[in-house]
PDB file of N, CA, C and O in Angstrom:
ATOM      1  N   UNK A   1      95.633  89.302 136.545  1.00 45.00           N
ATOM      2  CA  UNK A   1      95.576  88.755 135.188  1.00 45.00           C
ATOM      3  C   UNK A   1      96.986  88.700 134.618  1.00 45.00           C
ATOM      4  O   UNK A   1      97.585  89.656 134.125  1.00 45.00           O
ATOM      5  N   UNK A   2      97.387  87.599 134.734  1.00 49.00           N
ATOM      6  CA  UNK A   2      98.812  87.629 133.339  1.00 49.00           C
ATOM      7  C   UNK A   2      98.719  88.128 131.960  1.00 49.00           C
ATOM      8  O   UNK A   2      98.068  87.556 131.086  1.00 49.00           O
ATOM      9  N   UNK A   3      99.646  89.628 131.721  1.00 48.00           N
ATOM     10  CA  UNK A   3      99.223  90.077 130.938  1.00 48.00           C
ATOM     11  C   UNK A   3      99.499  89.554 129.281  1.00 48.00           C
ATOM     12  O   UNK A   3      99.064  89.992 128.216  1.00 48.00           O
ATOM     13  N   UNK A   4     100.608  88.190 129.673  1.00 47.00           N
ATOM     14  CA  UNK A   4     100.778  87.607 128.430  1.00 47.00           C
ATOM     15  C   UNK A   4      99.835  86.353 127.675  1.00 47.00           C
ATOM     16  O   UNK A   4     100.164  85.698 126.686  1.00 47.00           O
ATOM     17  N   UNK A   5      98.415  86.234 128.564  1.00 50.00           N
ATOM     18  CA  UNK A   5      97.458  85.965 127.840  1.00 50.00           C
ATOM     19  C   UNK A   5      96.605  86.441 127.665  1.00 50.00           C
ATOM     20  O   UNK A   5      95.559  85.860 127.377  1.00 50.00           O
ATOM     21  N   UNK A   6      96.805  88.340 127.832  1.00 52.00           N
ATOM     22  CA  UNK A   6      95.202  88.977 127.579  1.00 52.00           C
ATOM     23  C   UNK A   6      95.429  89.504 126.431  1.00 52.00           C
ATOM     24  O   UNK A   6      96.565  89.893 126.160  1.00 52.00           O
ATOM     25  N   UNK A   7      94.284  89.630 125.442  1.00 48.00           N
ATOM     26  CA  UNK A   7      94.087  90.225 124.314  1.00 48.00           C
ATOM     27  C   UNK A   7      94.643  91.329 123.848  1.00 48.00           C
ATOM     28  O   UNK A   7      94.889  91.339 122.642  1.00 48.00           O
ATOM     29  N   UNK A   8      94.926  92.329 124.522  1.00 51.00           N
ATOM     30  CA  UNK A   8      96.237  93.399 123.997  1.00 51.00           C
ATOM     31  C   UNK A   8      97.112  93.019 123.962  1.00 51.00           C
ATOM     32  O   UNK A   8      97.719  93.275 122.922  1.00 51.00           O
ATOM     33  N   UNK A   9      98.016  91.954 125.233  1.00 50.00           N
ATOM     34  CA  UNK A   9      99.261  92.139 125.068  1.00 50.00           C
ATOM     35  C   UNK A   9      99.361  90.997 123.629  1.00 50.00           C
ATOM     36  O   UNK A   9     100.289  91.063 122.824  1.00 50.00           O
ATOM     37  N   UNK A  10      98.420  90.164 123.542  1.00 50.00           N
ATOM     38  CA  UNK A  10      98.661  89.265 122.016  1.00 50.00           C
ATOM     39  C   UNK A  10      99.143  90.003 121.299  1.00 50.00           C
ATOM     40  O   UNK A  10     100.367  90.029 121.171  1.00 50.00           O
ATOM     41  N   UNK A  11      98.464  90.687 120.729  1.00 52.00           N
ATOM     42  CA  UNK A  11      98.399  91.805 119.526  1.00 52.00           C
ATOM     43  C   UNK A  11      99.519  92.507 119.238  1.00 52.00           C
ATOM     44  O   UNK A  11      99.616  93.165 118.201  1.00 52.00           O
ATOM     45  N   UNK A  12     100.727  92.402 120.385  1.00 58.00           N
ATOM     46  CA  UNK A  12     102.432  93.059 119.734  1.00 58.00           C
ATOM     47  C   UNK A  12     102.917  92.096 119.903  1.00 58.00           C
ATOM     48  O   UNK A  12     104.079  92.124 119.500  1.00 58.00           O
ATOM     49  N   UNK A  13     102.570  90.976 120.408  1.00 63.00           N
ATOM     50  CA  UNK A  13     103.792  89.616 120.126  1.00 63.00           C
ATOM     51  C   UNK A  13     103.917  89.411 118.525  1.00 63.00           C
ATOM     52  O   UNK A  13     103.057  89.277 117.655  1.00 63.00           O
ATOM     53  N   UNK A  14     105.518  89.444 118.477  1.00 65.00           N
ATOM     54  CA  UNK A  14     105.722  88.763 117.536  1.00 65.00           C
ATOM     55  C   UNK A  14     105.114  87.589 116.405  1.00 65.00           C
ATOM     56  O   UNK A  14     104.808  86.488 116.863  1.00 65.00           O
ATOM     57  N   UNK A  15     104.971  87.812 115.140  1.00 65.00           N
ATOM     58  CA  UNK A  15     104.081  86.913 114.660  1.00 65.00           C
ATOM     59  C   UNK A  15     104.346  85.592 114.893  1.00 65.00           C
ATOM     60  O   UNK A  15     105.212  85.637 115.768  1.00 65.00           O
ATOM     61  N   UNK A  16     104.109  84.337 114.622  1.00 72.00           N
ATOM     62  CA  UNK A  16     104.514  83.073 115.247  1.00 72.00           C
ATOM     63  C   UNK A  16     104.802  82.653 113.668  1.00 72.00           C
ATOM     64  O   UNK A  16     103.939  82.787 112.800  1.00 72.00           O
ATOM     65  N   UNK A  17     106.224  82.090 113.391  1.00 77.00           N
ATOM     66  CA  UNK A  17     106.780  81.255 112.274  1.00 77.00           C
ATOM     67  C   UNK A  17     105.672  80.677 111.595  1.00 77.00           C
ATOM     68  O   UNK A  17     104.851  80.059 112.274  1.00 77.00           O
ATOM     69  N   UNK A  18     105.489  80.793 110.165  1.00 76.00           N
ATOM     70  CA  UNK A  18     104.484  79.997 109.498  1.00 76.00           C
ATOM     71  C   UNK A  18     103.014  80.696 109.637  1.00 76.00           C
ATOM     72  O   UNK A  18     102.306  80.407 108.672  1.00 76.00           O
ATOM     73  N   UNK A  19     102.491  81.391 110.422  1.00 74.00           N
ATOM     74  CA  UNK A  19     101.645  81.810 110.644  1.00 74.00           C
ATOM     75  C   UNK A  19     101.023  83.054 109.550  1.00 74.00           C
ATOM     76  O   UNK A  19     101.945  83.713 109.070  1.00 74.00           O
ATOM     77  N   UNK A  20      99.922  83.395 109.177  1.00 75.00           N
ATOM     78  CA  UNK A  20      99.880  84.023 108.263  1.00 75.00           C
ATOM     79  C   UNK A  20      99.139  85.125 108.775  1.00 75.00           C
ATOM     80  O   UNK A  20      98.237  84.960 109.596  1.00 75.00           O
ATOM     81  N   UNK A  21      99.533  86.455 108.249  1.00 74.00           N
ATOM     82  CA  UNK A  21      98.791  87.997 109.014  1.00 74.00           C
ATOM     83  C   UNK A  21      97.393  88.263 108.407  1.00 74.00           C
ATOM     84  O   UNK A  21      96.504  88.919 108.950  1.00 74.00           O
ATOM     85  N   UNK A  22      97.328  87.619 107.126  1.00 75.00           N
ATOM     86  CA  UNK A  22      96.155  87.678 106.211  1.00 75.00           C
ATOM     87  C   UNK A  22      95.547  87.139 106.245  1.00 75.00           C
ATOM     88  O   UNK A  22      95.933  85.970 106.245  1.00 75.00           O
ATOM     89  N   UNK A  23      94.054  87.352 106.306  1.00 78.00           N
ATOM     90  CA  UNK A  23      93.003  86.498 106.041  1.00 78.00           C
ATOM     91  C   UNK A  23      92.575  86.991 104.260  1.00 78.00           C
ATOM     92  O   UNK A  23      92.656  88.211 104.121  1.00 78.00           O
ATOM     93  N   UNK A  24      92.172  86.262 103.014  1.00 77.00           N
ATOM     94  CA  UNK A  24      91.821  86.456 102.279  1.00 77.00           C
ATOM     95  C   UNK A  24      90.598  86.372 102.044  1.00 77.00           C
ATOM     96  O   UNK A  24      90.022  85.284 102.068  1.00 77.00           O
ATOM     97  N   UNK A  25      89.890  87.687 101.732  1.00 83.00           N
ATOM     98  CA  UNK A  25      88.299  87.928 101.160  1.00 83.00           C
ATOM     99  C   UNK A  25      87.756  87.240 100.073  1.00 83.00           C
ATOM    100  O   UNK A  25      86.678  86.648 100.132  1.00 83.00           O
ATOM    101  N   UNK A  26      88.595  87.310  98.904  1.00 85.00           N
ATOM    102  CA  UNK A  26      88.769  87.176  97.219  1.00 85.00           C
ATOM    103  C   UNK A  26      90.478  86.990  96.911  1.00 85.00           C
ATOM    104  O   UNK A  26      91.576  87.199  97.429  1.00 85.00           O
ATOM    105  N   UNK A  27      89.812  86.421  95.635  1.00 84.00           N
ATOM    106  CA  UNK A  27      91.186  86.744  94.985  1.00 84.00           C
ATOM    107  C   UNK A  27      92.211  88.114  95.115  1.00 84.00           C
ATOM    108  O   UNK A  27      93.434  87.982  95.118  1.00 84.00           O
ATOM    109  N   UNK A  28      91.744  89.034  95.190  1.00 85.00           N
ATOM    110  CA  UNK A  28      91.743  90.410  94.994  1.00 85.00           C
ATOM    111  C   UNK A  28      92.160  91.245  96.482  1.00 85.00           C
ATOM    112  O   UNK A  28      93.169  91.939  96.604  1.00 85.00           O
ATOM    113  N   UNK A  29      91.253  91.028  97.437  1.00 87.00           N
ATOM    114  CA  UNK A  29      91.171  91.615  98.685  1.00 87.00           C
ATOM    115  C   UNK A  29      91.904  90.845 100.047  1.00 87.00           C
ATOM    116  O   UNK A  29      92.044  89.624  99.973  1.00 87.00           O
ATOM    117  N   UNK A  30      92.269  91.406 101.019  1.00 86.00           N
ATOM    118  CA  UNK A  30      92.686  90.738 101.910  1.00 86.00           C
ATOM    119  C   UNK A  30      92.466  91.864 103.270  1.00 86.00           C
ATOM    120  O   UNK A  30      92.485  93.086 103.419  1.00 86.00           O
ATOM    121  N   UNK A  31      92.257  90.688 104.100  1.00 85.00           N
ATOM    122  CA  UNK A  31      92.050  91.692 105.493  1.00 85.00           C
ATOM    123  C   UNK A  31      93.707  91.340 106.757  1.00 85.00           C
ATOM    124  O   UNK A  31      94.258  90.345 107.229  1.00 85.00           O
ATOM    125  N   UNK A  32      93.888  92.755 106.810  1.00 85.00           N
ATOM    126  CA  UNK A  32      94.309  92.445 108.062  1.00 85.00           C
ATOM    127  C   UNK A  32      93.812  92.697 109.419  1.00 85.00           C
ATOM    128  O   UNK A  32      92.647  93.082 109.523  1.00 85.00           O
ATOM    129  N   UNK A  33      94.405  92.563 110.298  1.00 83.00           N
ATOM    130  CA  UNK A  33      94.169  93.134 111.611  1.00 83.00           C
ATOM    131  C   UNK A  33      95.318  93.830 112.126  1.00 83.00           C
ATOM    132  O   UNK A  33      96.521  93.587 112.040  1.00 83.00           O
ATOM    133  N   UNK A  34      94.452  95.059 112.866  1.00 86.00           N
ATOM    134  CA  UNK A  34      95.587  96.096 113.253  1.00 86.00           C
ATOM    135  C   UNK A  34      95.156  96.471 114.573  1.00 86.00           C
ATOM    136  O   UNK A  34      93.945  96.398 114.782  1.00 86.00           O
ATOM    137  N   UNK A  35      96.026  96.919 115.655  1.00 87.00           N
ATOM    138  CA  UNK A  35      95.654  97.088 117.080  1.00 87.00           C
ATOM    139  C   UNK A  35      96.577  98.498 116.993  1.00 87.00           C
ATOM    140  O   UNK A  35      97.726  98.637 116.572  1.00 87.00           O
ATOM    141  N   UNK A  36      95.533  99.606 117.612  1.00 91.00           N
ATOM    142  CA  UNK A  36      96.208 100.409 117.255  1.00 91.00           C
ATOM    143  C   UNK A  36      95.884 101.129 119.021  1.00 91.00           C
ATOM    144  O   UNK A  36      94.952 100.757 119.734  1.00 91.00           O
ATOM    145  N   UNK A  37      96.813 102.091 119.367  1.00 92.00           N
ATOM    146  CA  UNK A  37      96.472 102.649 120.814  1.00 92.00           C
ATOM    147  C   UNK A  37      95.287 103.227 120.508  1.00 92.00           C
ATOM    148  O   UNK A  37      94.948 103.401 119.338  1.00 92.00           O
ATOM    149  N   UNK A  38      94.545 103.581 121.540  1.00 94.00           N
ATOM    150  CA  UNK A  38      93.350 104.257 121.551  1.00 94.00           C
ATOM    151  C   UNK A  38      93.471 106.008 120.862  1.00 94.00           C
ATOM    152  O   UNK A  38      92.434 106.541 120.466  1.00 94.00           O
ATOM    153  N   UNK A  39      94.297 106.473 120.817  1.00 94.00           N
ATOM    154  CA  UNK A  39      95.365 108.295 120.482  1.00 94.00           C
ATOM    155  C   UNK A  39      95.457 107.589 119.089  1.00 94.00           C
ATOM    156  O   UNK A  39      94.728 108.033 118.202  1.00 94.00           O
ATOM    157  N   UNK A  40      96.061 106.814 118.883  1.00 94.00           N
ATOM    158  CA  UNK A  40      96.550 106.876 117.169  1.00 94.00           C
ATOM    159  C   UNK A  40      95.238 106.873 116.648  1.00 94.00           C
ATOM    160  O   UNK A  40      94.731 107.940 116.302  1.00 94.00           O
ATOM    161  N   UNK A  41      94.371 105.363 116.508  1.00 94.00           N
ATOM    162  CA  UNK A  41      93.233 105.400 115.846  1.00 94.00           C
ATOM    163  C   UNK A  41      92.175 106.834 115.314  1.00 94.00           C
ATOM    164  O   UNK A  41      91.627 107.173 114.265  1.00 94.00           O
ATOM    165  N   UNK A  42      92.294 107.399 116.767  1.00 95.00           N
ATOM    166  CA  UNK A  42      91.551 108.714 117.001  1.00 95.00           C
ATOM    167  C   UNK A  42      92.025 109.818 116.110  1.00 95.00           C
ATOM    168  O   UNK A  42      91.303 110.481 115.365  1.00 95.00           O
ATOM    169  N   UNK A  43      93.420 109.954 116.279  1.00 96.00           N
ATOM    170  CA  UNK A  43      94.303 110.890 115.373  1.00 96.00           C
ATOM    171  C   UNK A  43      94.156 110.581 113.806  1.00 96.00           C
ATOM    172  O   UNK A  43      94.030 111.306 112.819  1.00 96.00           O
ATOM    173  N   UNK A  44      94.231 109.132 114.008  1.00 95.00           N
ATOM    174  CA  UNK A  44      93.887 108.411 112.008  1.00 95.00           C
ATOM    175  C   UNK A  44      92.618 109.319 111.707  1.00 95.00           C
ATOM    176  O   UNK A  44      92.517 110.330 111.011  1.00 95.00           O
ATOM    177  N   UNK A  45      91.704 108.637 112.446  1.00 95.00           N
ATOM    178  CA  UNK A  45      90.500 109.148 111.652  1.00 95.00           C
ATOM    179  C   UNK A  45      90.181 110.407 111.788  1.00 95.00           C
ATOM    180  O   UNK A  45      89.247 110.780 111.079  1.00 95.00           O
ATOM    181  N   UNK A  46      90.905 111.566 112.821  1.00 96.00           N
ATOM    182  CA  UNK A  46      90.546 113.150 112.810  1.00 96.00           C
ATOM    183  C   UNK A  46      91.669 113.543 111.570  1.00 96.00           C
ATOM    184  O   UNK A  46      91.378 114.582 110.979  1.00 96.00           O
ATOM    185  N   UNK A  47      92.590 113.028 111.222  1.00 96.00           N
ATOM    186  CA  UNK A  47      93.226 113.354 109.836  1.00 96.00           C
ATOM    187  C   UNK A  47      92.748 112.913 108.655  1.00 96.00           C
ATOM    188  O   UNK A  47      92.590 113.783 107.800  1.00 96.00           O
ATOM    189  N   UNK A  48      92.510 111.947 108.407  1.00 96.00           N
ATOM    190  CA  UNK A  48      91.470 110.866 107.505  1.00 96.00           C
ATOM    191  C   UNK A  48      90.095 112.113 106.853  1.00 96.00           C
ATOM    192  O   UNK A  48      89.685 112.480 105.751  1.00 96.00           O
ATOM    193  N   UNK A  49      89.814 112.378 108.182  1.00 97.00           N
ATOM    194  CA  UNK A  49      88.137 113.326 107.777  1.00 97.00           C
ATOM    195  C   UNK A  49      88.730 114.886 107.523  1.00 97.00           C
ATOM    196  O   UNK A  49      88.059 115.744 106.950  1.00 97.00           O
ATOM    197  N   UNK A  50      89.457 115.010 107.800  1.00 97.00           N
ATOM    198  CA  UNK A  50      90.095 116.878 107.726  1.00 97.00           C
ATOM    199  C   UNK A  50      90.437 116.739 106.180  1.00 97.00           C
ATOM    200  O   UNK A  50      90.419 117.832 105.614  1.00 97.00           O
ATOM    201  N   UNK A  51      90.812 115.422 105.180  1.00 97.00           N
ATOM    202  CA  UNK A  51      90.994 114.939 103.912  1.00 97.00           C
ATOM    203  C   UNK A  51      89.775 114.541 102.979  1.00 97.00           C
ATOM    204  O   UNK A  51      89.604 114.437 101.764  1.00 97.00           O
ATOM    205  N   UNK A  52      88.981 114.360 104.159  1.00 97.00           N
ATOM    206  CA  UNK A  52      87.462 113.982 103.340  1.00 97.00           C
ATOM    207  C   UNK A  52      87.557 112.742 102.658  1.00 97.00           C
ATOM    208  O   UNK A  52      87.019 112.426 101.597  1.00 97.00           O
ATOM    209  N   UNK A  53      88.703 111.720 103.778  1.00 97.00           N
ATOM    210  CA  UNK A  53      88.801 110.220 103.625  1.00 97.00           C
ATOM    211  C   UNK A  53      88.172 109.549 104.814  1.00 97.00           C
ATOM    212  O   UNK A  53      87.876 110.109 105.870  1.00 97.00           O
ATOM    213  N   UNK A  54      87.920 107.630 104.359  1.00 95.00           N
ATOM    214  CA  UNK A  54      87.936 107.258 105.818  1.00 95.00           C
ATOM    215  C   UNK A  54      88.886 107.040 106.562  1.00 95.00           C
ATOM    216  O   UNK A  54      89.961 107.513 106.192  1.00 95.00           O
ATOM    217  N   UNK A  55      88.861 106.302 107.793  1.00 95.00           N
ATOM    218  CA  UNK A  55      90.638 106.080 108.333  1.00 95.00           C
ATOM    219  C   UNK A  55      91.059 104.925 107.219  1.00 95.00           C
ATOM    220  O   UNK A  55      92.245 104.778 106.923  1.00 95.00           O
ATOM    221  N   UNK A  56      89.954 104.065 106.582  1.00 93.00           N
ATOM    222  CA  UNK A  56      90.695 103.243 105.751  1.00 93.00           C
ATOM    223  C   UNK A  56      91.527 103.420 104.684  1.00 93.00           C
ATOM    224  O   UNK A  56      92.606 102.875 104.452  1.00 93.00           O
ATOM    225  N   UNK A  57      90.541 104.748 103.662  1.00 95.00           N
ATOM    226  CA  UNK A  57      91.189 105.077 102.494  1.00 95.00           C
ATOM    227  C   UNK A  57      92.488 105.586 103.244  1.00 95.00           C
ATOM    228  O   UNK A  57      93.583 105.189 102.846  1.00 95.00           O
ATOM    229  N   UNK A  58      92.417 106.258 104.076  1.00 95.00           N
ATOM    230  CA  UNK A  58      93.874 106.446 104.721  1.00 95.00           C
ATOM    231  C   UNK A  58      94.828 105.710 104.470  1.00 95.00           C
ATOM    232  O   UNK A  58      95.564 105.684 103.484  1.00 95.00           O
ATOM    233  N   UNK A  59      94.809 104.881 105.708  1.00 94.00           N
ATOM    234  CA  UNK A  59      95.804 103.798 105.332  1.00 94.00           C
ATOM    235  C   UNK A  59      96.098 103.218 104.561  1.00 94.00           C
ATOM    236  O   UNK A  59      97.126 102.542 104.613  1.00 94.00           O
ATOM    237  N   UNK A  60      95.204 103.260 103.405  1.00 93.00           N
ATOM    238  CA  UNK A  60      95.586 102.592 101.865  1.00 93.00           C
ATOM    239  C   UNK A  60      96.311 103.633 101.156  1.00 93.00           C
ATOM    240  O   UNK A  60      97.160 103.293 100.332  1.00 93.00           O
ATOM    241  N   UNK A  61      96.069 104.898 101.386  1.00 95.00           N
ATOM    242  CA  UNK A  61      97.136 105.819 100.591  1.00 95.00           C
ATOM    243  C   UNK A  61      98.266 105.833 101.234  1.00 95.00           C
ATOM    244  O   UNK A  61      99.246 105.643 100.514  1.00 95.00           O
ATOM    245  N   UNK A  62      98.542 106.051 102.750  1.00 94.00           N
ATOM    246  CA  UNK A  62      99.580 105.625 103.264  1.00 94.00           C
ATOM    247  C   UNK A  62     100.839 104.704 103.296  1.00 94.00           C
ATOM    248  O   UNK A  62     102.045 104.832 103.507  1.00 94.00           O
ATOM    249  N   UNK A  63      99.779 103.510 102.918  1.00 93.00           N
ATOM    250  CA  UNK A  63     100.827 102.334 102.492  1.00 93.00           C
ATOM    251  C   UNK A  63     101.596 102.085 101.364  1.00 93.00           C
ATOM    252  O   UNK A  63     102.744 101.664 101.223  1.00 93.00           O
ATOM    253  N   UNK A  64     100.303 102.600 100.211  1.00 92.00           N
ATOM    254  CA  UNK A  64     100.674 102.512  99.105  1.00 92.00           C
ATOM    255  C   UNK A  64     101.918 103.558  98.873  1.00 92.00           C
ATOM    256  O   UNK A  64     102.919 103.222  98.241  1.00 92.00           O
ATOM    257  N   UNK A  65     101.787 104.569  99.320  1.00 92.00           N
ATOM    258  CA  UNK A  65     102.787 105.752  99.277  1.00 92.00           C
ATOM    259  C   UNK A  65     104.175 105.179 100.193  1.00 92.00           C
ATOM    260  O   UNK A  65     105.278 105.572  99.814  1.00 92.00           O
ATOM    261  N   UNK A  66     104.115 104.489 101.083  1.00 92.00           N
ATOM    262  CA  UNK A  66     105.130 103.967 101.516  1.00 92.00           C
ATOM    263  C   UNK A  66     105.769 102.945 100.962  1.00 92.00           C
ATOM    264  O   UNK A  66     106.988 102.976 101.128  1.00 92.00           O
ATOM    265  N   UNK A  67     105.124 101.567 100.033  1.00 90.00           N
ATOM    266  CA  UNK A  67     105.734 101.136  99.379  1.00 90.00           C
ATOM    267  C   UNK A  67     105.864 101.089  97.900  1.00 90.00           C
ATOM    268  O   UNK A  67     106.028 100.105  97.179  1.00 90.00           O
ATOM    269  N   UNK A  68     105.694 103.099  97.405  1.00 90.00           N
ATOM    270  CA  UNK A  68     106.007 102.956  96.118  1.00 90.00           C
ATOM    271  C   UNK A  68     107.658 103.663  96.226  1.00 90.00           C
ATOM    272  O   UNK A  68     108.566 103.772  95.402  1.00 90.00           O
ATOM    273  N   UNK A  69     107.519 104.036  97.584  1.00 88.00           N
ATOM    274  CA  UNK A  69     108.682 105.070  97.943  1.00 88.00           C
ATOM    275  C   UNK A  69     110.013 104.014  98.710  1.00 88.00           C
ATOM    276  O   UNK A  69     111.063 104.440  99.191  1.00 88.00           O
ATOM    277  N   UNK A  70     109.501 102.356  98.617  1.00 83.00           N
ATOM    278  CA  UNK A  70     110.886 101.982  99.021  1.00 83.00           C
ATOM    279  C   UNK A  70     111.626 101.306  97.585  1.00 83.00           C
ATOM    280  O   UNK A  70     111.251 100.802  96.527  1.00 83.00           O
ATOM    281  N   UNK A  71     113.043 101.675  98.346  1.00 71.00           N
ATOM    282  CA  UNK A  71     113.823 100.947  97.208  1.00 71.00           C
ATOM    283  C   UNK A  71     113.715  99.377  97.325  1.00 71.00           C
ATOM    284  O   UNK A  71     113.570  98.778  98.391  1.00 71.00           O
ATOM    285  N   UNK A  72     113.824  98.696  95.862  1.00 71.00           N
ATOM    286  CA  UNK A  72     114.092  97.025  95.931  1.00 71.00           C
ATOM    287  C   UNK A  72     115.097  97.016  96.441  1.00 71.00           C
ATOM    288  O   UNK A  72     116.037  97.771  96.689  1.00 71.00           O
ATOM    289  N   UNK A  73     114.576  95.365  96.673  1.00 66.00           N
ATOM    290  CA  UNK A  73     115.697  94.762  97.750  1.00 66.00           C
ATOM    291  C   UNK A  73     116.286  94.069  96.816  1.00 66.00           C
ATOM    292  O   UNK A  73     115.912  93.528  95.775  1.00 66.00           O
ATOM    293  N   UNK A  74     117.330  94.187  97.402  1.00 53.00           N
ATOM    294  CA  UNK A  74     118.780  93.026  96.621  1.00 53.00           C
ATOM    295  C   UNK A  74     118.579  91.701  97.192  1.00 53.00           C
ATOM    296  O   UNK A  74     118.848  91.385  98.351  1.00 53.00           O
ATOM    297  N   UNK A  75     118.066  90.925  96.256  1.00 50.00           N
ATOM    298  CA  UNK A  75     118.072  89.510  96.525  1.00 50.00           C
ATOM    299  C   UNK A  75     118.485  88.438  95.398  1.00 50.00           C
ATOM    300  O   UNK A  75     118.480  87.235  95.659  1.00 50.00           O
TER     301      UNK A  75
END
């Protein structure tokens, strides 16, 4: 199998110019997609539940905490 048309190796190529990561639910919501190793996912959600979160609320505090904690960009 060439592994540059099977379904994992897609999933770390680079996004393609113009292409968009989001699919939108609502005004409001948006989905992404995330490919995560089989160890991380597992680790998300055994930390996630030791918090008495899901792996999602996870990653939503995660992120959010990551981008309240970067500095603006100079543009």
């Amino acid at each position: 199998m060439d592994t540059a048309s099977s379904i994992v190796a897609t999933g770390f190529l680079p996004p393609r110019p113009g292409a968009s990561e989001i699919t939108a639910i609502d005004n409001e919501v948006v989905e992404l997609a995330l490919l995560l190793p089989r160890w991380q996912a597992l680790a998300l959600e055994n930390a996630a539940h030791q918090r008495g979160l899901t792996a999602a609320q996870m990653l939503r505090k995660l992120i959010g905490n990551s981008l309240n904690n970067m500095s603006p960009t100079v543009g």
